[in-house]
Short mmCIF file of C-alpha atoms in Angstrom, two decimals:
data_model
loop_
_atom_site.label_atom_id
_atom_site.label_comp_id
_atom_site.label_asym_id
_atom_site.label_seq_id
_atom_site.Cartn_x
_atom_site.Cartn_y
_atom_site.Cartn_z
CA MET J 16 30.57 4.61 -6.65
CA LEU J 17 28.78 1.27 -6.23
CA ARG J 18 25.78 3.06 -4.73
CA VAL J 19 25.66 5.56 -7.60
CA VAL J 20 25.95 2.92 -10.32
CA ALA J 21 23.31 0.73 -8.68
CA GLY J 22 21.02 3.73 -8.28
CA ILE J 23 21.32 4.67 -11.95
CA ALA J 24 20.64 1.08 -12.97
CA LEU J 25 17.52 0.92 -10.80
CA ILE J 26 16.18 4.16 -12.26
CA ALA J 27 16.86 2.92 -15.80
CA ILE J 28 14.98 -0.32 -15.15
CA ALA J 29 12.03 1.55 -13.64
CA VAL J 30 11.83 4.03 -16.53
CA ALA J 31 12.09 1.26 -19.14
CA ALA J 32 9.27 -0.71 -17.48
CA LEU J 33 7.20 2.47 -17.25
CA ILE J 34 7.64 3.20 -20.96
CA PHE J 35 6.76 -0.35 -22.03
CA GLY J 36 3.82 -0.39 -19.60
CA GLY J 37 1.44 -3.35 -19.58
CA MET J 38 2.91 -6.59 -18.31
CA ALA J 39 6.44 -5.17 -18.03
CA PHE J 40 5.41 -2.48 -15.56
CA TRP J 41 3.13 -4.84 -13.63
CA LEU J 42 5.83 -7.52 -13.42
CA LEU J 43 8.43 -5.11 -12.04
CA ALA J 44 5.96 -3.68 -9.52
CA ALA J 45 4.77 -7.13 -8.42
CA VAL J 46 8.31 -8.46 -7.94
CA MET J 47 9.24 -5.39 -5.89
CA ALA J 48 6.14 -5.86 -3.71
CA LEU J 49 6.96 -9.52 -3.01
CA LEU J 50 10.55 -8.63 -2.13
CA MET J 51 9.28 -5.86 0.13
CA MET J 52 6.95 -8.34 1.84
CA ALA J 53 9.86 -10.69 2.47
CA GLU J 54 11.91 -7.90 4.05
CA TRP J 55 8.93 -6.71 6.09
CA ALA J 56 8.49 -10.23 7.44
CA ASP J 57 12.19 -10.41 8.28
CA LEU J 58 11.95 -7.13 10.19
CA ALA J 59 9.00 -8.63 12.06
CA LYS J 60 11.17 -11.68 12.82
CA VAL J 61 8.61 -14.26 11.71
CA PRO J 62 9.53 -17.83 10.69
CA SER J 63 10.36 -18.56 7.06
CA LYS J 64 7.18 -20.60 6.62
CA THR J 65 5.04 -17.69 7.82
CA LYS J 66 6.94 -15.30 5.56
CA ARG J 67 6.24 -17.46 2.50
CA LEU J 68 2.56 -17.67 3.43
CA ALA J 69 2.39 -13.89 3.59
CA GLN J 70 4.03 -13.63 0.16
CA TYR J 71 1.62 -16.17 -1.33
CA ALA J 72 -1.37 -14.31 0.09
CA LEU J 73 -0.08 -11.00 -1.28
CA PHE J 74 0.50 -12.50 -4.71
CA VAL J 75 -3.23 -13.20 -5.15
CA PRO J 76 -4.25 -9.52 -5.34
CA LEU J 77 -1.04 -8.70 -7.20
CA ALA J 78 -2.06 -11.22 -9.88
CA ILE J 79 -5.49 -9.59 -10.12
CA PHE J 80 -3.76 -6.23 -10.62
CA SER J 81 -2.19 -7.52 -13.86
CA PRO J 82 -3.37 -6.37 -17.32
CA TRP J 83 -4.43 -9.98 -18.07
CA ALA J 84 -6.86 -9.97 -15.13
CA ALA J 85 -9.14 -7.33 -13.60
CA GLY J 86 -6.43 -4.68 -13.38
CA PRO J 87 -6.28 -2.05 -10.63
CA ASP J 88 -10.00 -1.64 -9.95
CA PHE J 89 -12.07 -1.57 -6.76
CA PHE J 90 -12.52 -5.35 -6.83
CA ALA J 91 -8.74 -5.77 -6.83
CA LEU J 92 -8.42 -3.27 -3.99
CA GLY J 93 -10.98 -5.21 -1.99
CA LEU J 94 -9.04 -8.39 -2.64
CA LEU J 95 -5.91 -6.73 -1.24
CA LEU J 96 -7.81 -5.84 1.93
CA GLY J 97 -9.09 -9.41 2.07
CA ALA J 98 -5.55 -10.78 1.77
CA ALA J 99 -4.43 -8.61 4.67
CA PHE J 100 -7.35 -9.83 6.78
CA PHE J 101 -6.60 -13.45 5.82
CA ILE J 102 -2.97 -13.16 6.86
CA VAL J 103 -3.91 -11.70 10.24
CA ILE J 104 -6.46 -14.46 10.91
CA VAL J 105 -4.20 -17.33 9.85
CA THR J 106 -0.89 -16.16 11.32
CA ARG J 107 -2.27 -14.20 14.29
CA ARG J 108 0.31 -11.55 13.47
CA PRO J 109 -1.38 -8.18 12.72
CA ILE J 110 1.96 -6.72 11.66
CA LEU J 111 1.92 -8.99 8.59
CA GLY J 112 -1.53 -7.73 7.69
CA TRP J 113 -0.26 -4.17 7.80
CA GLY J 114 2.73 -5.29 5.75
CA THR J 115 0.39 -6.58 3.05
CA LEU J 116 -1.17 -3.14 2.71
CA TYR J 117 2.21 -1.42 3.00
CA CYS J 118 3.59 -3.45 0.09
CA GLY J 119 0.44 -3.80 -2.00
CA LEU J 120 -1.14 -0.34 -1.94
CA PRO J 121 1.76 1.43 -3.72
CA VAL J 122 1.59 -1.15 -6.53
CA PHE J 123 -2.17 -0.65 -6.86
CA ALA J 124 -1.69 3.13 -6.92
CA LEU J 125 1.08 3.13 -9.52
CA LEU J 126 -0.79 0.77 -11.84
CA LEU J 127 -3.93 2.85 -11.43
CA ILE J 128 -2.05 6.00 -12.38
CA ARG J 129 -0.36 4.27 -15.34
CA ASP J 130 -3.77 3.22 -16.68
CA THR J 131 -5.03 6.81 -16.62
CA PRO J 132 -6.18 7.62 -20.17
CA ALA J 133 -4.74 11.14 -20.12
CA ASN J 134 -0.95 11.27 -19.62
CA GLY J 135 -0.73 8.23 -17.37
CA ILE J 136 2.93 7.72 -18.17
CA VAL J 137 3.70 11.35 -17.30
CA PHE J 138 1.85 11.11 -13.99
CA VAL J 139 3.68 7.92 -12.97
CA PHE J 140 7.04 9.42 -13.92
CA TRP J 141 6.19 12.47 -11.82
CA THR J 142 5.30 10.23 -8.87
CA LEU J 143 8.50 8.20 -9.08
CA ALA J 144 10.88 11.02 -9.95
CA LEU J 145 9.69 13.43 -7.28
CA VAL J 146 10.71 10.80 -4.71
CA TRP J 147 14.07 10.42 -6.44
CA ALA J 148 14.49 14.21 -6.48
CA THR J 149 13.60 14.36 -2.79
CA ASP J 150 16.22 11.74 -1.91
CA ILE J 151 18.91 13.44 -3.99
CA GLY J 152 18.10 16.91 -2.65
CA ALA J 153 17.98 15.68 0.93
CA TYR J 154 21.29 13.84 0.61
CA ALA J 155 23.05 16.79 -1.05
CA ALA J 156 21.76 19.40 1.40
CA GLY J 157 22.38 17.18 4.39
CA ARG J 158 25.99 16.58 3.38
CA ALA J 159 26.69 20.18 2.35
CA ILE J 160 24.93 22.02 5.19
CA GLY J 161 24.48 19.56 8.03
CA GLY J 162 23.12 21.20 11.16
CA PRO J 163 20.42 20.10 13.60
CA LYS J 164 19.18 16.54 13.35
CA LEU J 165 15.64 15.89 12.14
CA ALA J 166 14.88 12.84 14.29
CA PRO J 167 18.07 11.66 16.00
CA ALA J 168 16.31 8.94 18.00
CA ILE J 169 15.10 7.32 14.77
CA SER J 170 17.62 8.24 12.09
CA PRO J 171 20.75 10.04 13.33
CA ASN J 172 21.94 11.00 9.83
CA LYS J 173 18.89 13.00 8.74
CA THR J 174 18.91 16.75 9.23
CA TRP J 175 16.45 19.61 8.90
CA ALA J 176 18.67 20.96 6.13
CA GLY J 177 18.24 17.65 4.31
CA LEU J 178 14.46 17.90 4.64
CA GLY J 179 14.57 21.43 3.21
CA GLY J 180 16.82 20.33 0.37
CA GLY J 181 14.49 17.47 -0.49
CA VAL J 182 11.43 19.72 -0.49
CA LEU J 183 13.21 22.29 -2.66
CA ALA J 184 14.40 19.67 -5.14
CA ALA J 185 10.91 18.15 -5.43
CA GLY J 186 9.36 21.59 -5.88
CA LEU J 187 11.79 22.51 -8.66
CA PHE J 188 11.19 19.16 -10.31
CA GLY J 189 7.43 19.75 -10.23
CA ILE J 190 7.89 23.13 -11.89
CA ALA J 191 10.10 21.57 -14.56
CA MET J 192 7.45 18.92 -15.24
CA HIS J 193 4.78 21.62 -15.45
CA TYR J 194 6.58 23.61 -18.13
CA THR J 195 8.01 20.62 -19.97
CA TYR J 196 5.18 18.07 -19.94
CA GLY J 197 2.19 20.15 -18.90
CA LEU J 198 1.91 18.70 -15.40
CA PRO J 199 -1.33 20.11 -13.94
CA LEU J 200 -0.88 23.01 -11.53
CA ARG J 201 -2.48 21.04 -8.67
CA LEU J 202 0.15 18.31 -8.98
CA THR J 203 2.93 20.86 -9.41
CA LEU J 204 1.97 22.60 -6.17
CA ALA J 205 1.62 19.24 -4.40
CA SER J 206 5.18 18.18 -5.27
CA PRO J 207 6.94 19.81 -2.27
CA LEU J 208 4.20 18.57 0.08
CA LEU J 209 4.64 15.04 -1.21
CA ALA J 210 8.37 15.44 -0.60
CA VAL J 211 7.59 15.87 3.10
CA ILE J 212 5.45 12.72 2.97
CA ALA J 213 8.32 10.86 1.28
CA GLN J 214 10.68 11.91 4.07
CA ALA J 215 8.11 10.74 6.63
CA GLY J 216 8.01 7.36 4.88
CA ASP J 217 11.78 7.22 5.09
CA LEU J 218 11.68 7.92 8.81
CA PHE J 219 9.00 5.28 9.36
CA GLU J 220 11.15 2.65 7.69
CA SER J 221 14.13 3.78 9.77
CA TRP J 222 11.98 3.28 12.86
CA LEU J 223 11.11 -0.24 11.70
CA LYS J 224 14.80 -1.07 11.26
CA ARG J 225 15.75 0.40 14.63
CA ARG J 226 12.93 -1.58 16.23
CA ALA J 227 14.28 -4.74 14.59
CA GLY J 228 17.88 -3.88 15.48
CA VAL J 229 19.23 -3.89 11.91
CA LYS J 230 20.98 -1.32 9.73
CA ASP J 231 19.35 -2.25 6.41
CA SER J 232 16.12 -4.02 5.54
CA GLY J 233 18.04 -6.43 3.28
CA THR J 234 21.14 -6.92 1.14
CA ILE J 235 19.68 -7.51 -2.32
CA LEU J 236 20.63 -4.09 -3.75
CA PRO J 237 24.39 -3.39 -3.86
CA GLY J 238 25.23 -0.22 -1.98
CA HIS J 239 21.59 0.42 -1.06
CA GLY J 240 20.57 -2.40 1.26
CA GLY J 241 17.10 -3.79 0.74
CA VAL J 242 14.13 -2.98 -1.45
CA LEU J 243 12.35 -1.35 1.48
CA ASP J 244 15.35 0.93 1.91
CA ARG J 245 14.89 2.22 -1.65
CA LEU J 246 11.11 2.40 -1.82
CA ASP J 247 10.28 3.68 1.67
CA GLY J 248 9.52 7.18 0.41
CA LEU J 249 7.42 5.94 -2.50
CA VAL J 250 5.12 3.82 -0.29
CA PRO J 251 3.12 6.75 1.17
CA VAL J 252 3.54 9.03 -1.85
CA ALA J 253 2.07 6.70 -4.49
CA PRO J 254 -1.45 6.37 -2.97
CA LEU J 255 -1.67 10.13 -2.37
CA ALA J 256 -0.46 10.85 -5.90
CA ALA J 257 -3.10 8.45 -7.24
CA ILE J 258 -5.84 10.35 -5.39
CA LEU J 259 -4.62 13.66 -6.82
CA VAL J 260 -4.47 12.23 -10.33
CA LEU J 261 -7.96 10.72 -10.07
CA VAL J 262 -9.37 14.05 -8.88
CA HIS J 263 -7.71 15.80 -11.83
CA VAL J 264 -9.01 13.25 -14.34
CA ARG J 265 -12.52 13.38 -12.91
CA GLU J 266 -12.55 17.17 -13.27
CA LEU J 267 -11.44 16.83 -16.90
CA ILE J 268 -14.19 14.32 -17.64
CA GLY J 269 -16.80 16.18 -15.66
#
């Protein structure tokens, strides 16, 4: 029950920030990225001082992403790459540089989608909710059907049935968005494929935790563990969704 209530609260906060847009959406995304960076550093077992340095370096491009600065443009993206390079040079820990991109790129992608002139709010909701649908479908199918494990050496609880349930749920959600909000056909057809990517992101984060010898990436979210535990599927999906949206918008303009 705690997990369900916390999950509903998190979705409500995300949707509210999405609707308000502007600083509200940026602030939520930036805070999540900094918390993710802290958990990434903990999984890498770096000292607290090094972890704070990594967070400070990440905050520079995050600040540029804000509506009061340059926003999510190519200059801001370059600054994110520069922050990752800076962290590697200063700390001599390449894993923190990768963590900067892992935590920063999804924020850049979501803000870029939200700023899309045509239906930006719809496209962001599609990006977020298809990951939610994938998680729900995977959990329901995995519990109801069970069967062969998907990757027992990495995550012993995930099954092939769960993967199929997640893909089906995301596909049905994409169809619902198409007929309800006019989601472009390209994005509708991409929904089940992105569900597979979301599950791959989940497995990657499970591998990180197994490598670090921990069950959860953190304890900040009641019943869910850490922020990385909740956003692992969104991390790879958001940049790909942004590319699809940009291609669609360019075709409309062109």
